[in-house]
Amino acid sequence: MAQSLLSVLSQSKTIIIRTIVIPALLLMGTWVFFPNVNANLSAADLFVFRCVGCLILIGGITLIIWTLRLFTVSGCSPSPHRPSHIMIIEGPYAHMRNPMATGVLLIILGETMIFHSPAIMAFFLLPPLFLDTV
């Protein structure tokens, strides 16, 4: 079980790059080029944005963990480069076509709201450039 979990984690490095590394780089660029991006929002508005962003981010993380767990339990590979002959039709797959990509987009939207970053928002609005499966 631990070995299959490690293989799932190693295969999901693309998810980590798209949800942590790229938004972090964009956030650093936002702070350099737009230092006063939060100047026109009150503290209460920022608090509400950040709370809603945290809820959306947690929802995206939960969706990705749920789908990775379904792949691990069924013995399939989550990698699109190693397609499986087993079709998963339970959990989030009963309601949407690609819940892992939806989870990535939810994480990016949550990060946008938490950090109030126009650069991360642009990354969220242009998913065909960054996601293979959309």
CSV table of N, CA, C and O in Angstrom, one decimal:
chain,number,residue,atom,x,y,z
A,1,MET,N,0.8,-1.2,0.0
A,1,MET,CA,0.0,0.0,0.0
A,1,MET,C,0.9,1.3,0.0
A,1,MET,O,0.6,2.2,-0.7
A,2,ALA,N,1.9,1.3,0.8
A,2,ALA,CA,2.8,2.4,0.9
A,2,ALA,C,3.5,2.6,-0.4
A,2,ALA,O,3.7,3.7,-0.9
A,3,GLN,N,3.9,1.5,-1.1
A,3,GLN,CA,4.6,1.6,-2.4
A,3,GLN,C,3.7,2.2,-3.5
A,3,GLN,O,4.1,3.0,-4.3
A,4,SER,N,2.4,1.8,-3.5
A,4,SER,CA,1.5,2.3,-4.5
A,4,SER,C,1.2,3.8,-4.2
A,4,SER,O,1.0,4.6,-5.1
A,5,LEU,N,1.2,4.2,-2.9
A,5,LEU,CA,1.0,5.6,-2.6
A,5,LEU,C,2.2,6.4,-3.0
A,5,LEU,O,2.0,7.5,-3.6
A,6,LEU,N,3.4,5.9,-2.9
A,6,LEU,CA,4.6,6.6,-3.4
A,6,LEU,C,4.6,6.7,-4.9
A,6,LEU,O,5.0,7.8,-5.4
A,7,SER,N,4.1,5.7,-5.6
A,7,SER,CA,4.1,5.8,-7.0
A,7,SER,C,3.0,6.9,-7.5
A,7,SER,O,3.3,7.6,-8.4
A,8,VAL,N,1.9,7.0,-6.8
A,8,VAL,CA,0.9,8.0,-7.1
A,8,VAL,C,1.4,9.4,-6.9
A,8,VAL,O,1.3,10.3,-7.7
A,9,LEU,N,2.2,9.5,-5.7
A,9,LEU,CA,2.7,10.8,-5.4
A,9,LEU,C,3.8,11.2,-6.4
A,9,LEU,O,3.9,12.4,-6.8
A,10,SER,N,4.6,10.3,-6.9
A,10,SER,CA,5.7,10.6,-7.8
A,10,SER,C,5.0,11.0,-9.2
A,10,SER,O,5.6,11.8,-9.9
A,11,GLN,N,3.9,10.3,-9.5
A,11,GLN,CA,3.3,10.6,-10.8
A,11,GLN,C,2.5,12.0,-10.8
A,11,GLN,O,2.2,12.5,-11.8
A,12,SER,N,2.2,12.4,-9.6
A,12,SER,CA,1.4,13.7,-9.5
A,12,SER,C,2.3,14.9,-9.3
A,12,SER,O,1.9,15.9,-8.9
A,13,LYS,N,3.6,14.8,-9.7
A,13,LYS,CA,4.5,16.0,-9.6
A,13,LYS,C,4.0,17.1,-10.5
A,13,LYS,O,4.3,18.3,-10.2
A,14,THR,N,3.4,16.8,-11.6
A,14,THR,CA,2.8,17.8,-12.5
A,14,THR,C,1.8,18.6,-11.8
A,14,THR,O,1.7,19.8,-11.9
A,15,ILE,N,1.0,18.0,-11.0
A,15,ILE,CA,-0.1,18.7,-10.2
A,15,ILE,C,0.6,19.6,-9.2
A,15,ILE,O,0.2,20.8,-9.1
A,16,ILE,N,1.7,19.2,-8.6
A,16,ILE,CA,2.4,20.0,-7.6
A,16,ILE,C,3.0,21.2,-8.3
A,16,ILE,O,2.9,22.4,-7.8
A,17,ILE,N,3.6,21.0,-9.5
A,17,ILE,CA,4.2,22.1,-10.2
A,17,ILE,C,3.1,23.1,-10.6
A,17,ILE,O,3.3,24.4,-10.5
A,18,ARG,N,2.0,22.7,-11.1
A,18,ARG,CA,0.9,23.6,-11.6
A,18,ARG,C,0.2,24.3,-10.5
A,18,ARG,O,-0.4,25.3,-10.7
A,19,THR,N,0.1,23.7,-9.3
A,19,THR,CA,-0.7,24.3,-8.2
A,19,THR,C,0.2,25.0,-7.2
A,19,THR,O,-0.4,25.8,-6.4
A,20,ILE,N,1.5,24.7,-7.1
A,20,ILE,CA,2.3,25.4,-6.1
A,20,ILE,C,3.4,26.2,-6.7
A,20,ILE,O,3.6,27.4,-6.4
A,21,VAL,N,4.2,25.6,-7.6
A,21,VAL,CA,5.4,26.3,-8.1
A,21,VAL,C,5.1,27.4,-9.0
A,21,VAL,O,5.5,28.6,-8.8
A,22,ILE,N,4.2,27.2,-10.0
A,22,ILE,CA,3.9,28.3,-11.0
A,22,ILE,C,3.2,29.4,-10.3
A,22,ILE,O,3.6,30.6,-10.4
A,23,PRO,N,2.1,29.2,-9.5
A,23,PRO,CA,1.5,30.3,-8.8
A,23,PRO,C,2.4,31.0,-7.8
A,23,PRO,O,2.3,32.2,-7.7
A,24,ALA,N,3.4,30.3,-7.2
A,24,ALA,CA,4.3,31.0,-6.3
A,24,ALA,C,5.2,31.9,-7.1
A,24,ALA,O,5.5,33.1,-6.7
A,25,LEU,N,5.7,31.5,-8.3
A,25,LEU,CA,6.5,32.4,-9.1
A,25,LEU,C,5.7,33.6,-9.6
A,25,LEU,O,6.2,34.7,-9.6
A,26,LEU,N,4.4,33.3,-10.0
A,26,LEU,CA,3.5,34.4,-10.4
A,26,LEU,C,3.3,35.4,-9.2
A,26,LEU,O,3.2,36.6,-9.4
A,27,LEU,N,3.1,34.9,-8.0
A,27,LEU,CA,2.9,35.7,-6.9
A,27,LEU,C,4.1,36.6,-6.6
A,27,LEU,O,3.9,37.8,-6.3
A,28,MET,N,5.3,36.0,-6.7
A,28,MET,CA,6.5,36.9,-6.5
A,28,MET,C,6.5,38.0,-7.6
A,28,MET,O,6.9,39.1,-7.2
A,29,GLY,N,6.2,37.7,-8.8
A,29,GLY,CA,6.2,38.7,-9.8
A,29,GLY,C,5.1,39.7,-9.6
A,29,GLY,O,5.3,40.9,-9.8
A,30,THR,N,4.0,39.3,-9.0
A,30,THR,CA,2.9,40.3,-8.6
A,30,THR,C,3.4,41.2,-7.6
A,30,THR,O,3.2,42.5,-7.7
A,31,TRP,N,4.1,40.7,-6.6
A,31,TRP,CA,4.6,41.6,-5.5
A,31,TRP,C,5.6,42.6,-6.0
A,31,TRP,O,5.8,43.7,-5.5
A,32,VAL,N,6.4,42.2,-7.0
A,32,VAL,CA,7.4,43.1,-7.6
A,32,VAL,C,6.8,44.1,-8.5
A,32,VAL,O,7.1,45.3,-8.4
A,33,PHE,N,5.9,43.7,-9.4
A,33,PHE,CA,5.4,44.6,-10.4
A,33,PHE,C,4.1,45.4,-10.0
A,33,PHE,O,3.8,46.4,-10.5
A,34,PHE,N,3.4,44.8,-9.0
A,34,PHE,CA,2.2,45.4,-8.5
A,34,PHE,C,2.2,45.5,-7.0
A,34,PHE,O,1.5,44.8,-6.3
A,35,PRO,N,3.1,46.3,-6.4
A,35,PRO,CA,3.2,46.3,-4.9
A,35,PRO,C,2.0,46.8,-4.2
A,35,PRO,O,1.8,46.4,-3.0
A,36,ASN,N,1.1,47.6,-4.8
A,36,ASN,CA,0.0,48.1,-4.1
A,36,ASN,C,-1.3,47.5,-4.6
A,36,ASN,O,-2.4,48.1,-4.6
A,37,VAL,N,-1.3,46.2,-5.0
A,37,VAL,CA,-2.5,45.5,-5.5
A,37,VAL,C,-3.6,45.5,-4.5
A,37,VAL,O,-4.8,45.5,-4.9
A,38,ASN,N,-3.3,45.4,-3.2
A,38,ASN,CA,-4.4,45.3,-2.2
A,38,ASN,C,-4.7,46.6,-1.6
A,38,ASN,O,-5.4,46.7,-0.6
A,39,ALA,N,-4.2,47.7,-2.1
A,39,ALA,CA,-4.4,49.0,-1.5
A,39,ALA,C,-5.8,49.5,-1.5
A,39,ALA,O,-6.2,50.2,-0.6
A,40,ASN,N,-6.6,49.1,-2.5
A,40,ASN,CA,-7.9,49.6,-2.6
A,40,ASN,C,-9.0,48.7,-1.9
A,40,ASN,O,-10.2,49.0,-2.0
A,41,LEU,N,-8.6,47.7,-1.2
A,41,LEU,CA,-9.5,46.8,-0.5
A,41,LEU,C,-9.4,47.1,1.0
A,41,LEU,O,-8.3,47.2,1.5
A,42,SER,N,-10.5,47.0,1.7
A,42,SER,CA,-10.5,47.1,3.1
A,42,SER,C,-10.0,45.8,3.8
A,42,SER,O,-10.0,44.8,3.1
A,43,ALA,N,-9.7,45.9,5.0
A,43,ALA,CA,-9.2,44.7,5.7
A,43,ALA,C,-10.3,43.6,5.8
A,43,ALA,O,-10.1,42.4,5.7
A,44,ALA,N,-11.6,44.1,5.9
A,44,ALA,CA,-12.7,43.1,6.0
A,44,ALA,C,-12.9,42.4,4.7
A,44,ALA,O,-13.1,41.2,4.6
A,45,ASP,N,-12.7,43.2,3.6
A,45,ASP,CA,-12.9,42.6,2.2
A,45,ASP,C,-11.8,41.6,2.0
A,45,ASP,O,-12.0,40.5,1.5
A,46,LEU,N,-10.5,41.9,2.4
A,46,LEU,CA,-9.4,41.0,2.2
A,46,LEU,C,-9.7,39.7,3.0
A,46,LEU,O,-9.4,38.6,2.6
A,47,PHE,N,-10.2,39.9,4.2
A,47,PHE,CA,-10.5,38.7,5.1
A,47,PHE,C,-11.5,37.8,4.5
A,47,PHE,O,-11.3,36.6,4.5
A,48,VAL,N,-12.6,38.4,3.9
A,48,VAL,CA,-13.6,37.6,3.3
A,48,VAL,C,-13.0,36.9,2.0
A,48,VAL,O,-13.3,35.7,1.8
A,49,PHE,N,-12.3,37.6,1.2
A,49,PHE,CA,-11.6,37.0,0.1
A,49,PHE,C,-10.8,35.8,0.5
A,49,PHE,O,-10.8,34.7,-0.1
A,50,ARG,N,-10.0,36.0,1.5
A,50,ARG,CA,-9.0,34.9,2.0
A,50,ARG,C,-9.8,33.7,2.6
A,50,ARG,O,-9.4,32.6,2.3
A,51,CYS,N,-10.9,34.0,3.3
A,51,CYS,CA,-11.6,32.9,3.9
A,51,CYS,C,-12.3,32.0,2.8
A,51,CYS,O,-12.2,30.8,2.8
A,52,VAL,N,-12.9,32.7,1.8
A,52,VAL,CA,-13.6,32.0,0.7
A,52,VAL,C,-12.5,31.3,-0.1
A,52,VAL,O,-12.7,30.1,-0.6
A,53,GLY,N,-11.3,31.9,-0.4
A,53,GLY,CA,-10.2,31.3,-1.1
A,53,GLY,C,-9.7,30.1,-0.4
A,53,GLY,O,-9.4,29.1,-1.0
A,54,CYS,N,-9.7,30.1,1.0
A,54,CYS,CA,-9.2,28.9,1.7
A,54,CYS,C,-10.2,27.8,1.5
A,54,CYS,O,-9.8,26.6,1.4
A,55,LEU,N,-11.5,28.1,1.6
A,55,LEU,CA,-12.5,27.0,1.4
A,55,LEU,C,-12.4,26.4,0.0
A,55,LEU,O,-12.5,25.2,-0.2
A,56,ILE,N,-12.2,27.2,-1.0
A,56,ILE,CA,-12.1,26.7,-2.4
A,56,ILE,C,-10.8,25.9,-2.6
A,56,ILE,O,-10.8,24.9,-3.2
A,57,LEU,N,-9.7,26.4,-2.0
A,57,LEU,CA,-8.5,25.7,-2.0
A,57,LEU,C,-8.6,24.3,-1.3
A,57,LEU,O,-8.1,23.3,-1.9
A,58,ILE,N,-9.2,24.3,-0.2
A,58,ILE,CA,-9.4,23.0,0.5
A,58,ILE,C,-10.3,22.0,-0.3
A,58,ILE,O,-10.0,20.8,-0.4
A,59,GLY,N,-11.3,22.6,-1.0
A,59,GLY,CA,-12.1,21.8,-1.9
A,59,GLY,C,-11.3,21.2,-3.0
A,59,GLY,O,-11.5,20.0,-3.4
A,60,GLY,N,-10.5,22.0,-3.6
A,60,GLY,CA,-9.6,21.4,-4.7
A,60,GLY,C,-8.7,20.4,-4.2
A,60,GLY,O,-8.5,19.4,-4.9
A,61,ILE,N,-8.0,20.6,-3.1
A,61,ILE,CA,-7.1,19.6,-2.6
A,61,ILE,C,-7.8,18.3,-2.2
A,61,ILE,O,-7.4,17.2,-2.5
A,62,THR,N,-9.0,18.4,-1.6
A,62,THR,CA,-9.8,17.3,-1.3
A,62,THR,C,-10.2,16.5,-2.6
A,62,THR,O,-10.2,15.3,-2.6
A,63,LEU,N,-10.6,17.2,-3.6
A,63,LEU,CA,-11.0,16.5,-4.9
A,63,LEU,C,-9.8,15.8,-5.5
A,63,LEU,O,-10.0,14.6,-5.9
A,64,ILE,N,-8.6,16.4,-5.5
A,64,ILE,CA,-7.5,15.7,-6.0
A,64,ILE,C,-7.1,14.5,-5.2
A,64,ILE,O,-6.8,13.4,-5.7
A,65,ILE,N,-7.1,14.6,-3.9
A,65,ILE,CA,-6.8,13.5,-3.0
A,65,ILE,C,-7.8,12.3,-3.2
A,65,ILE,O,-7.4,11.2,-3.3
A,66,TRP,N,-9.1,12.7,-3.3
A,66,TRP,CA,-10.1,11.7,-3.5
A,66,TRP,C,-9.9,11.0,-4.8
A,66,TRP,O,-10.0,9.7,-4.9
A,67,THR,N,-9.6,11.7,-5.9
A,67,THR,CA,-9.4,11.0,-7.2
A,67,THR,C,-8.1,10.2,-7.2
A,67,THR,O,-8.1,9.0,-7.7
A,68,LEU,N,-7.1,10.7,-6.6
A,68,LEU,CA,-5.8,9.8,-6.5
A,68,LEU,C,-6.1,8.6,-5.7
A,68,LEU,O,-5.6,7.5,-6.0
A,69,ARG,N,-6.9,8.7,-4.6
A,69,ARG,CA,-7.2,7.5,-3.8
A,69,ARG,C,-8.0,6.5,-4.6
A,69,ARG,O,-7.8,5.3,-4.5
A,70,LEU,N,-9.0,7.0,-5.4
A,70,LEU,CA,-9.7,6.1,-6.3
A,70,LEU,C,-8.8,5.3,-7.3
A,70,LEU,O,-9.0,4.1,-7.5
A,71,PHE,N,-7.9,6.0,-7.8
A,71,PHE,CA,-6.9,5.4,-8.7
A,71,PHE,C,-6.1,4.4,-8.0
A,71,PHE,O,-5.9,3.3,-8.5
A,72,THR,N,-5.6,4.7,-6.8
A,72,THR,CA,-4.8,3.7,-6.0
A,72,THR,C,-5.6,2.5,-5.7
A,72,THR,O,-5.1,1.4,-5.8
A,73,VAL,N,-6.8,2.7,-5.2
A,73,VAL,CA,-7.6,1.5,-4.8
A,73,VAL,C,-8.0,0.6,-6.0
A,73,VAL,O,-8.0,-0.6,-5.9
A,74,SER,N,-8.2,1.2,-7.1
A,74,SER,CA,-8.6,0.4,-8.3
A,74,SER,C,-7.4,-0.2,-9.0
A,74,SER,O,-7.6,-1.0,-9.9
A,75,GLY,N,-6.2,0.2,-8.7
A,75,GLY,CA,-5.0,-0.3,-9.3
A,75,GLY,C,-4.7,0.4,-10.6
A,75,GLY,O,-3.9,-0.1,-11.4
A,76,CYS,N,-5.3,1.5,-10.9
A,76,CYS,CA,-5.1,2.3,-12.1
A,76,CYS,C,-3.9,3.3,-11.9
A,76,CYS,O,-3.6,3.6,-10.8
A,77,SER,N,-3.4,3.8,-13.0
A,77,SER,CA,-2.4,4.8,-13.0
A,77,SER,C,-3.1,6.2,-13.3
A,77,SER,O,-3.9,6.3,-14.2
A,78,PRO,N,-2.9,7.2,-12.4
A,78,PRO,CA,-3.5,8.5,-12.7
A,78,PRO,C,-2.8,9.3,-13.9
A,78,PRO,O,-3.3,10.3,-14.3
A,79,SER,N,-1.7,8.7,-14.3
A,79,SER,CA,-0.9,9.4,-15.4
A,79,SER,C,-1.7,9.2,-16.7
A,79,SER,O,-2.0,8.1,-17.1
A,80,PRO,N,-1.9,10.3,-17.5
A,80,PRO,CA,-2.5,10.2,-18.8
A,80,PRO,C,-1.7,9.5,-19.8
A,80,PRO,O,-2.1,9.1,-20.9
A,81,HIS,N,-0.4,9.4,-19.5
A,81,HIS,CA,0.6,8.8,-20.5
A,81,HIS,C,0.6,7.3,-20.3
A,81,HIS,O,1.1,6.6,-21.2
A,82,ARG,N,0.0,6.8,-19.2
A,82,ARG,CA,-0.2,5.3,-19.1
A,82,ARG,C,-1.7,5.0,-18.8
A,82,ARG,O,-2.1,4.8,-17.7
A,83,PRO,N,-2.5,5.1,-19.9
A,83,PRO,CA,-3.9,4.9,-19.7
A,83,PRO,C,-4.2,3.5,-19.2
A,83,PRO,O,-3.5,2.5,-19.5
A,84,SER,N,-5.3,3.4,-18.5
A,84,SER,CA,-5.8,2.2,-17.9
A,84,SER,C,-7.0,1.6,-18.7
A,84,SER,O,-7.6,2.4,-19.4
A,85,HIS,N,-7.2,0.3,-18.6
A,85,HIS,CA,-8.3,-0.3,-19.3
A,85,HIS,C,-9.5,-0.4,-18.3
A,85,HIS,O,-10.6,-0.9,-18.7
A,86,ILE,N,-9.4,0.1,-17.1
A,86,ILE,CA,-10.4,0.1,-16.1
A,86,ILE,C,-11.1,1.5,-16.1
A,86,ILE,O,-10.4,2.5,-16.0
A,87,MET,N,-12.4,1.6,-16.2
A,87,MET,CA,-13.1,2.9,-16.1
A,87,MET,C,-13.6,3.1,-14.7
A,87,MET,O,-14.3,2.2,-14.2
A,88,ILE,N,-13.2,4.2,-14.1
A,88,ILE,CA,-13.7,4.5,-12.8
A,88,ILE,C,-15.0,5.4,-12.9
A,88,ILE,O,-15.0,6.4,-13.6
A,89,ILE,N,-16.1,4.9,-12.4
A,89,ILE,CA,-17.4,5.6,-12.5
A,89,ILE,C,-18.0,5.9,-11.2
A,89,ILE,O,-19.2,6.1,-11.1
A,90,GLU,N,-17.2,5.9,-10.1
A,90,GLU,CA,-17.7,6.2,-8.8
A,90,GLU,C,-17.1,7.5,-8.3
A,90,GLU,O,-16.1,8.0,-8.9
A,91,GLY,N,-17.6,8.0,-7.1
A,91,GLY,CA,-17.0,9.2,-6.5
A,91,GLY,C,-17.3,10.4,-7.4
A,91,GLY,O,-18.3,10.5,-8.1
A,92,PRO,N,-16.3,11.2,-7.6
A,92,PRO,CA,-16.5,12.4,-8.4
A,92,PRO,C,-16.6,12.1,-9.9
A,92,PRO,O,-17.1,12.9,-10.6
A,93,TYR,N,-16.1,11.0,-10.3
A,93,TYR,CA,-16.2,10.6,-11.7
A,93,TYR,C,-17.6,10.3,-12.1
A,93,TYR,O,-17.9,10.3,-13.3
A,94,ALA,N,-18.5,10.1,-11.2
A,94,ALA,CA,-19.9,9.9,-11.5
A,94,ALA,C,-20.6,11.2,-11.9
A,94,ALA,O,-21.7,11.2,-12.5
A,95,HIS,N,-19.9,12.3,-11.6
A,95,HIS,CA,-20.6,13.7,-11.8
A,95,HIS,C,-19.8,14.5,-12.8
A,95,HIS,O,-20.3,15.5,-13.2
A,96,MET,N,-18.5,14.3,-13.0
A,96,MET,CA,-17.7,15.1,-13.9
A,96,MET,C,-16.7,14.3,-14.7
A,96,MET,O,-16.4,13.2,-14.3
A,97,ARG,N,-16.3,14.8,-15.8
A,97,ARG,CA,-15.4,14.0,-16.7
A,97,ARG,C,-14.0,14.0,-16.1
A,97,ARG,O,-13.3,12.9,-16.2
A,98,ASN,N,-13.4,15.1,-15.6
A,98,ASN,CA,-12.1,15.1,-15.2
A,98,ASN,C,-11.9,15.9,-13.9
A,98,ASN,O,-11.6,17.0,-13.8
A,99,PRO,N,-12.2,15.2,-12.7
A,99,PRO,CA,-12.2,15.9,-11.5
A,99,PRO,C,-10.8,16.3,-11.0
A,99,PRO,O,-10.6,17.2,-10.2
A,100,MET,N,-9.7,15.6,-11.5
A,100,MET,CA,-8.4,16.0,-11.2
A,100,MET,C,-8.1,17.4,-11.7
A,100,MET,O,-7.5,18.3,-11.0
A,101,ALA,N,-8.4,17.7,-13.0
A,101,ALA,CA,-8.2,19.0,-13.6
A,101,ALA,C,-9.1,20.0,-12.9
A,101,ALA,O,-8.7,21.2,-12.7
A,102,THR,N,-10.3,19.6,-12.5
A,102,THR,CA,-11.2,20.5,-11.8
A,102,THR,C,-10.6,20.9,-10.4
A,102,THR,O,-10.6,22.0,-10.0
A,103,GLY,N,-10.0,19.9,-9.8
A,103,GLY,CA,-9.3,20.2,-8.5
A,103,GLY,C,-8.1,21.1,-8.7
A,103,GLY,O,-7.9,22.0,-7.8
A,104,VAL,N,-7.4,21.0,-9.7
A,104,VAL,CA,-6.2,21.9,-10.0
A,104,VAL,C,-6.8,23.3,-10.2
A,104,VAL,O,-6.2,24.3,-9.6
A,105,LEU,N,-7.8,23.4,-11.0
A,105,LEU,CA,-8.4,24.8,-11.2
A,105,LEU,C,-9.0,25.4,-10.0
A,105,LEU,O,-8.8,26.6,-9.7
A,106,LEU,N,-9.6,24.6,-9.1
A,106,LEU,CA,-10.1,25.1,-7.8
A,106,LEU,C,-8.9,25.5,-6.9
A,106,LEU,O,-9.1,26.6,-6.2
A,107,ILE,N,-7.8,24.8,-6.9
A,107,ILE,CA,-6.7,25.2,-6.1
A,107,ILE,C,-6.1,26.6,-6.6
A,107,ILE,O,-5.9,27.5,-5.8
A,108,ILE,N,-6.0,26.7,-7.9
A,108,ILE,CA,-5.5,28.0,-8.5
A,108,ILE,C,-6.5,29.1,-8.2
A,108,ILE,O,-6.1,30.2,-7.9
A,109,LEU,N,-7.8,28.9,-8.3
A,109,LEU,CA,-8.8,29.9,-8.0
A,109,LEU,C,-8.7,30.3,-6.5
A,109,LEU,O,-8.7,31.5,-6.1
A,110,GLY,N,-8.5,29.3,-5.6
A,110,GLY,CA,-8.4,29.6,-4.2
A,110,GLY,C,-7.1,30.4,-3.9
A,110,GLY,O,-7.1,31.3,-3.1
A,111,GLU,N,-6.0,30.1,-4.6
A,111,GLU,CA,-4.8,30.8,-4.4
A,111,GLU,C,-5.0,32.3,-4.9
A,111,GLU,O,-4.4,33.2,-4.3
A,112,THR,N,-5.7,32.4,-6.0
A,112,THR,CA,-6.0,33.8,-6.5
A,112,THR,C,-6.7,34.6,-5.5
A,112,THR,O,-6.4,35.8,-5.2
A,113,MET,N,-7.7,34.0,-4.8
A,113,MET,CA,-8.5,34.7,-3.8
A,113,MET,C,-7.7,35.0,-2.6
A,113,MET,O,-7.9,36.0,-1.9
A,114,ILE,N,-6.9,34.0,-2.1
A,114,ILE,CA,-6.1,34.2,-0.9
A,114,ILE,C,-5.1,35.3,-1.1
A,114,ILE,O,-5.0,36.2,-0.2
A,115,PHE,N,-4.4,35.3,-2.2
A,115,PHE,CA,-3.3,36.3,-2.4
A,115,PHE,C,-3.8,37.5,-3.2
A,115,PHE,O,-3.0,38.5,-3.3
A,116,HIS,N,-5.0,37.5,-3.7
A,116,HIS,CA,-5.6,38.6,-4.5
A,116,HIS,C,-4.6,39.1,-5.6
A,116,HIS,O,-4.1,40.2,-5.6
A,117,SER,N,-4.2,38.1,-6.4
A,117,SER,CA,-3.1,38.3,-7.3
A,117,SER,C,-3.6,38.3,-8.8
A,117,SER,O,-4.2,37.3,-9.2
A,118,PRO,N,-3.4,39.4,-9.5
A,118,PRO,CA,-3.9,39.4,-10.9
A,118,PRO,C,-3.1,38.4,-11.8
A,118,PRO,O,-3.7,37.9,-12.7
A,119,ALA,N,-1.9,38.2,-11.4
A,119,ALA,CA,-1.1,37.2,-12.3
A,119,ALA,C,-1.6,35.8,-12.1
A,119,ALA,O,-1.7,35.0,-13.1
A,120,ILE,N,-1.9,35.4,-10.9
A,120,ILE,CA,-2.5,34.1,-10.6
A,120,ILE,C,-3.9,34.0,-11.3
A,120,ILE,O,-4.3,32.9,-11.8
A,121,MET,N,-4.6,35.1,-11.2
A,121,MET,CA,-6.0,35.1,-11.9
A,121,MET,C,-5.8,34.9,-13.4
A,121,MET,O,-6.6,34.1,-14.0
A,122,ALA,N,-4.8,35.5,-14.0
A,122,ALA,CA,-4.6,35.2,-15.4
A,122,ALA,C,-4.2,33.8,-15.7
A,122,ALA,O,-4.7,33.2,-16.7
A,123,PHE,N,-3.4,33.2,-14.8
A,123,PHE,CA,-3.1,31.7,-14.9
A,123,PHE,C,-4.4,30.9,-14.8
A,123,PHE,O,-4.5,29.9,-15.4
A,124,PHE,N,-5.3,31.3,-13.9
A,124,PHE,CA,-6.6,30.6,-13.8
A,124,PHE,C,-7.5,30.8,-15.0
A,124,PHE,O,-8.1,29.8,-15.4
A,125,LEU,N,-7.5,31.9,-15.6
A,125,LEU,CA,-8.4,32.2,-16.7
A,125,LEU,C,-7.9,31.6,-18.0
A,125,LEU,O,-8.6,31.5,-19.0
A,126,LEU,N,-6.6,31.2,-18.1
A,126,LEU,CA,-6.1,30.6,-19.3
A,126,LEU,C,-5.7,29.2,-19.2
A,126,LEU,O,-4.5,28.8,-19.5
A,127,PRO,N,-6.6,28.3,-18.7
A,127,PRO,CA,-6.2,26.9,-18.4
A,127,PRO,C,-5.7,26.1,-19.6
A,127,PRO,O,-4.9,25.2,-19.5
A,128,PRO,N,-6.3,26.4,-20.9
A,128,PRO,CA,-5.8,25.6,-22.0
A,128,PRO,C,-4.3,25.7,-22.2
A,128,PRO,O,-3.7,24.8,-22.8
A,129,LEU,N,-3.7,26.8,-21.8
A,129,LEU,CA,-2.3,26.9,-22.0
A,129,LEU,C,-1.4,26.1,-21.0
A,129,LEU,O,-0.3,25.9,-21.2
A,130,PHE,N,-2.1,25.8,-19.9
A,130,PHE,CA,-1.3,25.2,-18.8
A,130,PHE,C,-1.7,23.7,-18.4
A,130,PHE,O,-1.0,23.1,-17.8
A,131,LEU,N,-2.9,23.3,-18.9
A,131,LEU,CA,-3.4,22.0,-18.5
A,131,LEU,C,-3.5,21.1,-19.8
A,131,LEU,O,-4.0,21.6,-20.8
A,132,ASP,N,-3.0,19.9,-19.7
A,132,ASP,CA,-3.0,19.0,-20.8
A,132,ASP,C,-4.4,18.5,-21.1
A,132,ASP,O,-4.7,18.1,-22.2
A,133,THR,N,-5.3,18.4,-20.1
A,133,THR,CA,-6.5,17.7,-20.2
A,133,THR,C,-7.8,18.5,-20.4
A,133,THR,O,-8.8,18.0,-20.5
A,134,VAL,N,-7.6,19.8,-20.5
A,134,VAL,CA,-8.8,20.7,-20.7
A,134,VAL,C,-9.2,20.8,-22.2
A,134,VAL,O,-8.4,20.8,-23.0
